[in-house]
Amino acid sequence: MTTTGKATGKASSTASAAAAPPGPEALRTLQRRTSAVLVVSQILGGLGVPIGIALAPVLATEVSGTEALSGLAPTASVAGTALLSIPLAALMTSRGRRPGLVLAYLIGALGAGLVVLAAVMENFPLLLLGMAGFGAASSANLQARFAAADLAEPDRRARAISTVVWATTIGAVLGPNIAAPAGRGFAGTSIPVTAGPFVWAAGIFLVTGLVVAVLLRPDPLLTARALAPQESQSAQSRSLRAGIEAVAASSRARLALVTVAVSHTVMVSIMVMTPVDLGHHGADLELVGLVISGHIAGMYAFSPVMGWLSDRIGRLAVIGLAAGLLCFAALLAGTAGPSHAQTAAGLFVLGLGWSAGLVSGSALLTDSVPQPARAAVQGLSDLTMNTAAGIGGAAAGLIVSQASYGWLNAIGACLLLPMAALALLATRRPAESAESAESAESAESAESAAKG
């Protein structure tokens, strides 16, 4: 054997050892460790991402000089999240969760730096480019929920997802309230007060990427793949095309995709214009931060409840709950007028509805497709939800400038009709889908046990 042959053989042996599936007890330990690392990364990432949510519309108005363009900055962030979903999913499919998450946080840090530069230069196109890069951090936070589900048992999948979603609460509630003092720290410099918090966000994203790079080992997706049947390990079974075909073949996967996309679109469209509406009624930056903090608490703090309900009473029931909560939120926020308390209540309920839709939809999506295609399907889901939300966010600014914030909420409520209709159809024909999902999960569990 040549030197090259020996090296290749050694590398092959090492790869095989690394890919060897762990036993049941080792698998449970790895799942707990993976969850702990993801919880830490979500707390850190949650400190940075909400800064963009709270300040992007205000900063866009300042830089562009017109309120009509205020919705484009958060929309650029959502668009960046969407555009990166497929490349990140492709990277995770070939290399695992860790490289994809690390790259996303690094791009987010670069985007935050460009936002600061754009504010200093008063360059609106550069601001949009920076916000698109900033959206990569949101993509990492979203993909982390699927990383939590990689090694979870089927009947605890929603709770595994919700635990990671919940972890964002700590950073997300603090983030918008840190914005004002972080901005004042740059008073007297060339950096505008509204851009100062993005400096903070860039540093946070760099630290988060480092945490994931060092601690998320072994990779949960690669470990889950090692537990899958050997015949499903071909590259074709993990391609984007295979993901699309998996969704097309399952009515419940289609419902899950619509649920996540519609819930996210309604939430983003209403949320991005709330700071502008609050400003119309005399709210200052601190009050805007408090309202957004309450909204984010609704999004994340009660996600374990949504996960428990999804595992106990079923994904479809929680999807129905999501539709009801989102409609009620639109009613509250859309009729609030100068009542800041009612606006805050509406935004809090909006967050609850989003949480119910995201957790139940993500769990149903993972349940409904084969393991090899899951990473591709999950990337497709994030692409769909963020593309839809990007369109909604862009339209939101125009709707508010041409009509009103109330009309925006009414239109958001109407978007829930397709989701409710599909959920109703799914409850009327559960047998085939349920049997198919149950048989897939039984095969997966049996295979894991055999390998263990």
Short mmCIF file of C-alpha atoms in Angstrom, two decimals:
data_model
loop_
_atom_site.label_atom_id
_atom_site.label_comp_id
_atom_site.label_asym_id
_atom_site.label_seq_id
_atom_site.Cartn_x
_atom_site.Cartn_y
_atom_site.Cartn_z
CA MET A 1 0.00 0.00 0.00
CA THR A 2 1.35 3.46 -0.91
CA THR A 3 1.68 6.32 1.55
CA THR A 4 -1.41 7.89 0.03
CA GLY A 5 -3.26 4.59 0.31
CA LYS A 6 -2.27 4.25 3.97
CA ALA A 7 -3.43 7.80 4.70
CA THR A 8 -6.69 7.16 2.91
CA GLY A 9 -7.22 3.92 4.81
CA LYS A 10 -6.47 5.60 8.11
CA ALA A 11 -8.84 8.48 7.34
CA SER A 12 -11.51 6.00 6.33
CA SER A 13 -11.09 4.10 9.61
CA THR A 14 -11.27 7.33 11.59
CA ALA A 15 -14.39 8.43 9.73
CA SER A 16 -16.02 5.07 10.37
CA ALA A 17 -15.23 5.28 14.07
CA ALA A 18 -16.60 8.81 14.24
CA ALA A 19 -19.75 7.73 12.44
CA ALA A 20 -20.31 4.67 14.66
CA PRO A 21 -23.73 5.08 16.28
CA PRO A 22 -23.75 5.42 20.09
CA GLY A 23 -25.61 3.05 22.38
CA PRO A 24 -28.94 4.05 24.02
CA GLU A 25 -27.41 5.54 27.19
CA ALA A 26 -24.69 7.38 25.25
CA LEU A 27 -27.37 8.68 22.89
CA ARG A 28 -29.42 10.10 25.78
CA THR A 29 -26.30 11.74 27.22
CA LEU A 30 -25.46 13.22 23.83
CA GLN A 31 -29.00 14.56 23.44
CA ARG A 32 -28.77 16.30 26.83
CA ARG A 33 -25.37 17.77 25.95
CA THR A 34 -26.58 18.92 22.54
CA SER A 35 -29.62 20.59 24.11
CA ALA A 36 -27.46 22.35 26.69
CA VAL A 37 -25.12 23.78 24.02
CA LEU A 38 -28.06 24.89 21.88
CA VAL A 39 -29.72 26.53 24.91
CA VAL A 40 -26.57 28.57 25.59
CA SER A 41 -26.27 29.59 21.93
CA GLN A 42 -29.93 30.62 21.84
CA ILE A 43 -29.58 32.77 24.94
CA LEU A 44 -26.59 34.56 23.42
CA GLY A 45 -28.10 34.84 19.95
CA GLY A 46 -31.29 36.13 21.53
CA LEU A 47 -29.40 39.13 22.88
CA GLY A 48 -28.46 40.25 19.37
CA VAL A 49 -31.31 39.40 17.00
CA PRO A 50 -34.08 41.45 18.72
CA ILE A 51 -32.00 44.60 18.36
CA GLY A 52 -32.60 44.42 14.62
CA ILE A 53 -36.30 43.74 15.19
CA ALA A 54 -36.73 46.77 17.44
CA LEU A 55 -34.53 49.30 15.68
CA ALA A 56 -34.41 48.40 11.97
CA PRO A 57 -37.63 50.29 11.02
CA VAL A 58 -36.57 53.37 13.02
CA LEU A 59 -33.03 53.33 11.59
CA ALA A 60 -34.39 52.85 8.05
CA THR A 61 -36.63 55.91 8.46
CA GLU A 62 -33.68 57.99 9.67
CA VAL A 63 -31.33 56.92 6.88
CA SER A 64 -33.86 57.01 4.02
CA GLY A 65 -35.71 60.10 5.20
CA THR A 66 -39.14 58.56 4.54
CA GLU A 67 -41.42 56.36 6.61
CA ALA A 68 -42.71 54.57 3.48
CA LEU A 69 -39.37 52.70 3.26
CA SER A 70 -39.22 51.82 6.95
CA GLY A 71 -40.49 48.28 6.35
CA LEU A 72 -37.69 47.50 3.89
CA ALA A 73 -34.96 47.18 6.54
CA PRO A 74 -36.61 44.37 8.55
CA THR A 75 -37.75 42.90 5.26
CA ALA A 76 -34.13 42.81 4.07
CA SER A 77 -33.26 40.92 7.24
CA VAL A 78 -36.04 38.41 6.61
CA ALA A 79 -34.96 38.13 2.96
CA GLY A 80 -31.39 37.45 4.04
CA THR A 81 -32.65 34.71 6.36
CA ALA A 82 -34.64 33.20 3.49
CA LEU A 83 -31.84 33.39 0.90
CA LEU A 84 -29.39 31.73 3.27
CA SER A 85 -31.75 28.93 4.29
CA ILE A 86 -31.02 26.65 1.33
CA PRO A 87 -27.20 27.15 1.22
CA LEU A 88 -27.05 26.59 4.99
CA ALA A 89 -29.26 23.50 4.68
CA ALA A 90 -26.98 22.20 1.91
CA LEU A 91 -23.91 22.81 4.08
CA MET A 92 -25.55 21.08 7.05
CA THR A 93 -26.61 18.17 4.86
CA SER A 94 -23.04 17.57 3.73
CA ARG A 95 -21.06 18.68 6.80
CA GLY A 96 -23.47 18.69 9.77
CA ARG A 97 -25.24 21.27 11.91
CA ARG A 98 -22.14 22.83 13.47
CA PRO A 99 -20.47 24.32 10.35
CA GLY A 100 -23.79 25.74 9.13
CA LEU A 101 -24.62 27.42 12.46
CA VAL A 102 -21.12 28.86 12.87
CA LEU A 103 -21.10 30.31 9.35
CA ALA A 104 -24.53 31.86 9.88
CA TYR A 105 -23.44 33.67 13.06
CA LEU A 106 -20.29 34.97 11.35
CA ILE A 107 -22.33 36.37 8.46
CA GLY A 108 -24.70 37.94 10.99
CA ALA A 109 -21.79 39.70 12.70
CA LEU A 110 -20.55 41.03 9.34
CA GLY A 111 -24.05 42.25 8.51
CA ALA A 112 -24.33 44.11 11.81
CA GLY A 113 -21.04 45.85 11.06
CA LEU A 114 -22.32 46.92 7.64
CA VAL A 115 -25.47 48.36 9.26
CA VAL A 116 -23.31 50.57 11.48
CA LEU A 117 -21.22 51.69 8.51
CA ALA A 118 -24.38 52.45 6.50
CA ALA A 119 -25.78 54.57 9.33
CA VAL A 120 -22.57 56.57 9.56
CA MET A 121 -22.50 57.10 5.78
CA GLU A 122 -26.30 57.57 5.54
CA ASN A 123 -26.32 54.99 2.75
CA PHE A 124 -29.70 53.26 2.48
CA PRO A 125 -28.71 50.49 -0.02
CA LEU A 126 -25.76 49.55 2.22
CA LEU A 127 -28.15 49.47 5.19
CA LEU A 128 -30.35 46.96 3.35
CA LEU A 129 -27.31 44.83 2.48
CA GLY A 130 -26.20 44.88 6.11
CA MET A 131 -29.68 43.90 7.33
CA ALA A 132 -29.70 41.00 4.85
CA GLY A 133 -26.46 39.74 6.38
CA PHE A 134 -27.82 40.40 9.87
CA GLY A 135 -30.66 38.01 9.01
CA ALA A 136 -28.19 35.11 8.92
CA ALA A 137 -28.16 35.14 12.73
CA SER A 138 -31.93 34.67 12.69
CA SER A 139 -31.43 31.74 10.33
CA ALA A 140 -29.02 30.17 12.82
CA ASN A 141 -31.49 30.64 15.68
CA LEU A 142 -34.27 29.05 13.62
CA GLN A 143 -32.16 26.09 12.46
CA ALA A 144 -31.12 25.38 16.05
CA ARG A 145 -34.64 24.11 16.79
CA PHE A 146 -34.18 21.36 14.20
CA ALA A 147 -30.77 20.49 15.62
CA ALA A 148 -32.55 19.87 18.95
CA ALA A 149 -34.92 17.43 17.21
CA ASP A 150 -32.17 15.42 15.46
CA LEU A 151 -31.64 13.01 18.36
CA ALA A 152 -34.96 13.38 20.19
CA GLU A 153 -37.37 10.46 20.55
CA PRO A 154 -40.45 10.88 18.33
CA ASP A 155 -42.87 11.36 21.25
CA ARG A 156 -40.68 14.08 22.77
CA ARG A 157 -39.74 15.87 19.58
CA ALA A 158 -41.97 18.92 20.08
CA ARG A 159 -40.68 19.38 23.63
CA ALA A 160 -37.08 19.17 22.41
CA ILE A 161 -37.81 21.86 19.83
CA SER A 162 -39.67 24.03 22.35
CA THR A 163 -36.84 23.86 24.91
CA VAL A 164 -34.43 25.45 22.46
CA VAL A 165 -37.04 27.98 21.35
CA TRP A 166 -37.68 28.83 25.01
CA ALA A 167 -33.99 29.46 25.66
CA THR A 168 -34.13 32.49 23.39
CA THR A 169 -36.44 34.17 25.94
CA ILE A 170 -33.67 35.29 28.25
CA GLY A 171 -31.62 37.07 25.63
CA ALA A 172 -34.60 38.16 23.54
CA VAL A 173 -36.38 39.94 26.39
CA LEU A 174 -33.18 41.66 27.50
CA GLY A 175 -32.00 42.54 23.99
CA PRO A 176 -34.46 45.34 23.09
CA ASN A 177 -34.04 46.89 26.55
CA ILE A 178 -30.26 46.91 26.15
CA ALA A 179 -30.73 48.84 22.88
CA ALA A 180 -31.28 52.24 24.48
CA PRO A 181 -28.26 52.18 26.87
CA ALA A 182 -26.10 50.57 24.17
CA GLY A 183 -27.05 53.38 21.79
CA ARG A 184 -26.38 56.10 24.38
CA GLY A 185 -22.91 54.65 24.86
CA PHE A 186 -22.03 56.03 21.42
CA ALA A 187 -23.41 59.51 22.07
CA GLY A 188 -20.91 62.13 20.90
CA THR A 189 -19.33 59.79 18.35
CA SER A 190 -19.89 59.51 14.61
CA ILE A 191 -22.09 56.46 15.20
CA PRO A 192 -25.81 57.39 15.48
CA VAL A 193 -27.55 56.36 18.71
CA THR A 194 -29.92 54.02 16.83
CA ALA A 195 -26.96 52.25 15.17
CA GLY A 196 -24.88 51.79 18.33
CA PRO A 197 -26.72 48.63 19.46
CA PHE A 198 -25.70 46.89 16.23
CA VAL A 199 -22.07 47.08 17.41
CA TRP A 200 -23.19 45.14 20.47
CA ALA A 201 -25.00 42.62 18.26
CA ALA A 202 -21.90 42.00 16.12
CA GLY A 203 -19.85 41.09 19.19
CA ILE A 204 -22.59 38.81 20.53
CA PHE A 205 -22.82 36.90 17.24
CA LEU A 206 -19.06 36.32 17.19
CA VAL A 207 -19.14 34.89 20.73
CA THR A 208 -22.14 32.69 19.86
CA GLY A 209 -20.38 31.28 16.80
CA LEU A 210 -17.36 30.45 18.93
CA VAL A 211 -19.50 28.61 21.50
CA VAL A 212 -21.11 26.47 18.79
CA ALA A 213 -17.79 25.77 17.05
CA VAL A 214 -16.12 24.57 20.24
CA LEU A 215 -18.93 22.76 22.08
CA LEU A 216 -21.39 21.29 19.55
CA ARG A 217 -19.45 18.02 19.18
CA PRO A 218 -20.21 15.35 18.05
CA ASP A 219 -22.55 16.78 15.47
CA PRO A 220 -26.21 15.83 16.18
CA LEU A 221 -27.26 15.58 12.52
CA LEU A 222 -24.34 13.36 11.55
CA THR A 223 -25.04 11.17 14.58
CA ALA A 224 -28.73 10.87 13.68
CA ARG A 225 -27.74 9.97 10.13
CA ALA A 226 -25.47 7.20 11.43
CA LEU A 227 -28.53 5.71 13.15
CA ALA A 228 -30.60 5.71 9.94
CA PRO A 229 -30.90 2.61 7.71
CA GLN A 230 -27.79 2.15 5.57
CA GLU A 231 -29.78 2.03 2.33
CA SER A 232 -31.02 5.59 2.89
CA GLN A 233 -27.57 7.12 3.05
CA SER A 234 -27.22 8.04 -0.64
CA ALA A 235 -26.65 11.66 -1.63
CA GLN A 236 -29.85 11.55 -3.70
CA SER A 237 -31.94 10.79 -0.62
CA ARG A 238 -30.59 13.95 1.06
CA SER A 239 -30.89 16.36 -1.88
CA LEU A 240 -33.18 19.38 -2.09
CA ARG A 241 -35.15 17.54 -4.77
CA ALA A 242 -35.69 14.64 -2.37
CA GLY A 243 -36.90 17.14 0.21
CA ILE A 244 -39.40 18.67 -2.20
CA GLU A 245 -40.63 15.22 -3.18
CA ALA A 246 -41.01 14.25 0.49
CA VAL A 247 -43.20 17.30 1.14
CA ALA A 248 -45.23 16.69 -2.02
CA ALA A 249 -45.89 13.10 -0.93
CA SER A 250 -47.26 14.01 2.51
CA SER A 251 -50.38 16.09 3.14
CA ARG A 252 -49.28 16.65 6.73
CA ALA A 253 -45.87 17.89 5.62
CA ARG A 254 -47.63 20.39 3.36
CA LEU A 255 -49.82 21.51 6.26
CA ALA A 256 -46.73 21.89 8.46
CA LEU A 257 -45.00 23.99 5.80
CA VAL A 258 -48.04 26.28 5.44
CA THR A 259 -48.45 26.57 9.22
CA VAL A 260 -44.88 27.69 9.82
CA ALA A 261 -44.90 30.07 6.83
CA VAL A 262 -48.26 31.72 7.59
CA SER A 263 -47.63 32.03 11.35
CA HIS A 264 -44.27 33.67 10.68
CA THR A 265 -45.62 35.97 7.96
CA VAL A 266 -48.50 37.27 10.08
CA MET A 267 -46.20 37.79 13.06
CA VAL A 268 -43.47 39.59 11.09
CA SER A 269 -45.87 41.79 9.09
CA ILE A 270 -47.62 43.13 12.21
CA MET A 271 -44.56 43.25 14.44
CA VAL A 272 -42.27 45.22 12.11
CA MET A 273 -44.72 48.12 11.85
CA THR A 274 -45.68 48.25 15.53
CA PRO A 275 -42.71 50.48 16.53
CA VAL A 276 -43.73 52.94 13.81
CA ASP A 277 -47.36 52.94 14.97
CA LEU A 278 -46.28 53.40 18.58
CA GLY A 279 -44.17 56.37 17.48
CA HIS A 280 -47.25 57.91 15.87
CA HIS A 281 -48.89 57.80 19.29
CA GLY A 282 -46.02 59.36 21.22
CA ALA A 283 -44.05 56.30 22.39
CA ASP A 284 -40.33 56.79 23.02
CA LEU A 285 -37.52 54.27 22.41
CA GLU A 286 -37.76 52.79 25.93
CA LEU A 287 -41.50 52.12 25.57
CA VAL A 288 -40.97 50.57 22.14
CA GLY A 289 -38.33 48.32 23.72
CA LEU A 290 -40.74 47.24 26.47
CA VAL A 291 -43.52 46.41 24.00
CA ILE A 292 -41.17 44.40 21.79
CA SER A 293 -39.81 42.64 24.88
CA GLY A 294 -43.33 41.61 25.85
CA HIS A 295 -43.92 40.37 22.31
CA ILE A 296 -40.73 38.32 22.35
CA ALA A 297 -41.64 36.92 25.78
CA GLY A 298 -44.87 35.69 24.19
CA MET A 299 -42.89 34.16 21.34
CA TYR A 300 -40.44 32.22 23.46
CA ALA A 301 -41.30 32.03 27.17
CA PHE A 302 -44.33 29.77 26.73
CA SER A 303 -42.90 27.54 24.01
CA PRO A 304 -42.43 24.60 26.46
CA VAL A 305 -46.19 24.71 27.03
CA MET A 306 -46.75 24.60 23.26
CA GLY A 307 -44.29 21.69 22.97
CA TRP A 308 -45.98 19.76 25.79
CA LEU A 309 -49.40 20.34 24.24
CA SER A 310 -48.15 19.27 20.79
CA ASP A 311 -46.82 15.99 22.21
CA ARG A 312 -49.85 15.35 24.43
CA ILE A 313 -52.94 16.48 22.49
CA GLY A 314 -51.45 16.44 19.00
CA ARG A 315 -49.87 18.75 16.45
CA LEU A 316 -53.18 19.53 14.68
CA ALA A 317 -54.89 20.78 17.84
CA VAL A 318 -52.04 23.19 18.55
CA ILE A 319 -52.10 24.41 14.94
CA GLY A 320 -55.76 25.30 15.50
CA LEU A 321 -54.80 27.10 18.72
CA ALA A 322 -52.16 29.07 16.78
CA ALA A 323 -54.72 30.28 14.25
CA GLY A 324 -57.07 31.41 17.03
CA LEU A 325 -54.36 33.26 18.96
CA LEU A 326 -53.05 35.05 15.87
CA CYS A 327 -56.56 36.23 14.91
CA PHE A 328 -57.17 37.54 18.43
CA ALA A 329 -53.82 39.32 18.40
CA ALA A 330 -54.67 41.08 15.13
CA LEU A 331 -57.98 42.21 16.65
CA LEU A 332 -56.30 43.61 19.77
CA ALA A 333 -53.41 45.39 18.03
CA GLY A 334 -55.48 46.61 15.08
CA THR A 335 -58.04 48.36 17.28
CA ALA A 336 -55.63 49.68 19.95
CA GLY A 337 -55.15 53.21 18.56
CA PRO A 338 -53.42 55.37 21.21
CA SER A 339 -53.74 52.70 23.92
CA HIS A 340 -50.16 51.51 24.40
CA ALA A 341 -51.34 48.86 26.89
CA GLN A 342 -53.69 47.28 24.34
CA THR A 343 -50.98 47.36 21.68
CA ALA A 344 -48.62 45.61 24.12
CA ALA A 345 -51.30 42.98 24.88
CA GLY A 346 -51.87 42.41 21.17
CA LEU A 347 -48.16 41.95 20.53
CA PHE A 348 -47.87 39.53 23.46
CA VAL A 349 -50.71 37.36 22.10
CA LEU A 350 -49.16 37.63 18.63
CA GLY A 351 -46.01 36.07 20.08
CA LEU A 352 -48.02 33.25 21.68
CA GLY A 353 -49.70 32.44 18.37
CA TRP A 354 -46.36 32.41 16.57
CA SER A 355 -44.92 30.06 19.21
CA ALA A 356 -47.83 27.63 18.86
CA GLY A 357 -47.53 27.63 15.07
CA LEU A 358 -43.74 27.30 14.96
CA VAL A 359 -43.41 24.51 17.53
CA SER A 360 -46.34 22.39 16.33
CA GLY A 361 -45.55 23.00 12.64
CA SER A 362 -41.84 22.19 13.04
CA ALA A 363 -42.60 18.99 14.96
CA LEU A 364 -45.23 17.91 12.41
CA LEU A 365 -42.82 18.61 9.55
CA THR A 366 -40.07 16.51 11.14
CA ASP A 367 -42.57 13.71 11.86
CA SER A 368 -43.89 13.64 8.31
CA VAL A 369 -40.75 13.10 6.22
CA PRO A 370 -38.01 10.41 6.16
CA GLN A 371 -34.86 11.09 8.19
CA PRO A 372 -32.46 11.43 5.20
CA ALA A 373 -34.60 14.17 3.65
CA ARG A 374 -35.20 16.10 6.88
CA ALA A 375 -32.34 18.60 6.63
CA ALA A 376 -33.35 19.51 3.07
CA VAL A 377 -37.03 19.77 4.04
CA GLN A 378 -36.17 21.91 7.06
CA GLY A 379 -34.13 24.24 4.85
CA LEU A 380 -37.04 24.40 2.42
CA SER A 381 -39.35 25.25 5.32
CA ASP A 382 -37.17 28.14 6.48
CA LEU A 383 -36.83 29.38 2.89
CA THR A 384 -40.62 29.33 2.46
CA MET A 385 -41.42 30.97 5.80
CA ASN A 386 -38.87 33.74 5.41
CA THR A 387 -39.65 34.44 1.77
CA ALA A 388 -43.34 34.77 2.63
CA ALA A 389 -42.52 36.92 5.65
CA GLY A 390 -40.19 39.07 3.56
CA ILE A 391 -42.97 39.81 1.11
CA GLY A 392 -45.32 40.49 4.01
CA GLY A 393 -42.86 42.82 5.70
CA ALA A 394 -42.27 44.78 2.50
CA ALA A 395 -46.00 45.12 1.93
CA ALA A 396 -46.59 46.09 5.57
CA GLY A 397 -44.84 49.46 5.24
CA LEU A 398 -46.83 50.30 2.12
CA ILE A 399 -50.12 49.23 3.69
CA VAL A 400 -49.54 51.37 6.78
CA SER A 401 -48.43 54.40 4.76
CA GLN A 402 -51.34 54.14 2.30
CA ALA A 403 -54.08 52.83 4.62
CA SER A 404 -53.47 52.24 8.34
CA TYR A 405 -52.01 49.93 10.96
CA GLY A 406 -55.53 48.63 11.59
CA TRP A 407 -55.89 47.53 7.97
CA LEU A 408 -52.53 45.77 8.21
CA ASN A 409 -53.83 43.67 11.12
CA ALA A 410 -57.07 42.87 9.25
CA ILE A 411 -55.14 41.64 6.22
CA GLY A 412 -52.86 39.58 8.49
CA ALA A 413 -55.90 37.84 9.98
CA CYS A 414 -57.14 36.96 6.47
CA LEU A 415 -53.83 35.22 5.70
CA LEU A 416 -54.70 32.63 8.35
CA LEU A 417 -57.59 31.21 6.30
CA PRO A 418 -55.49 28.78 4.17
CA MET A 419 -53.78 27.41 7.28
CA ALA A 420 -57.11 26.88 9.06
CA ALA A 421 -58.63 25.22 5.99
CA LEU A 422 -55.75 22.74 5.59
CA ALA A 423 -55.81 21.92 9.32
CA LEU A 424 -59.56 21.26 9.13
CA LEU A 425 -59.08 18.95 6.14
CA ALA A 426 -56.32 17.08 7.97
CA THR A 427 -58.56 16.41 10.98
CA ARG A 428 -61.22 14.94 8.68
CA ARG A 429 -58.88 12.44 7.04
CA PRO A 430 -56.34 11.51 9.73
CA ALA A 431 -56.20 7.76 9.23
CA GLU A 432 -53.89 7.44 6.23
CA SER A 433 -51.47 10.16 7.34
CA ALA A 434 -51.40 8.96 10.92
CA GLU A 435 -50.74 5.36 9.94
CA SER A 436 -47.99 6.42 7.55
CA ALA A 437 -46.30 8.63 10.17
CA GLU A 438 -46.67 5.96 12.87
CA SER A 439 -45.17 3.29 10.67
CA ALA A 440 -42.23 5.56 9.73
CA GLU A 441 -41.57 6.40 13.39
CA SER A 442 -41.85 2.73 14.42
CA ALA A 443 -39.32 1.75 11.77
CA GLU A 444 -37.01 4.56 12.86
CA SER A 445 -37.27 3.60 16.55
CA ALA A 446 -36.77 -0.10 15.79
CA GLU A 447 -33.71 0.65 13.69
CA SER A 448 -32.22 2.85 16.42
CA ALA A 449 -32.83 0.18 19.05
CA ALA A 450 -31.26 -2.51 16.88
CA LYS A 451 -28.18 -0.42 16.29
CA GLY A 452 -28.02 0.45 20.01
#
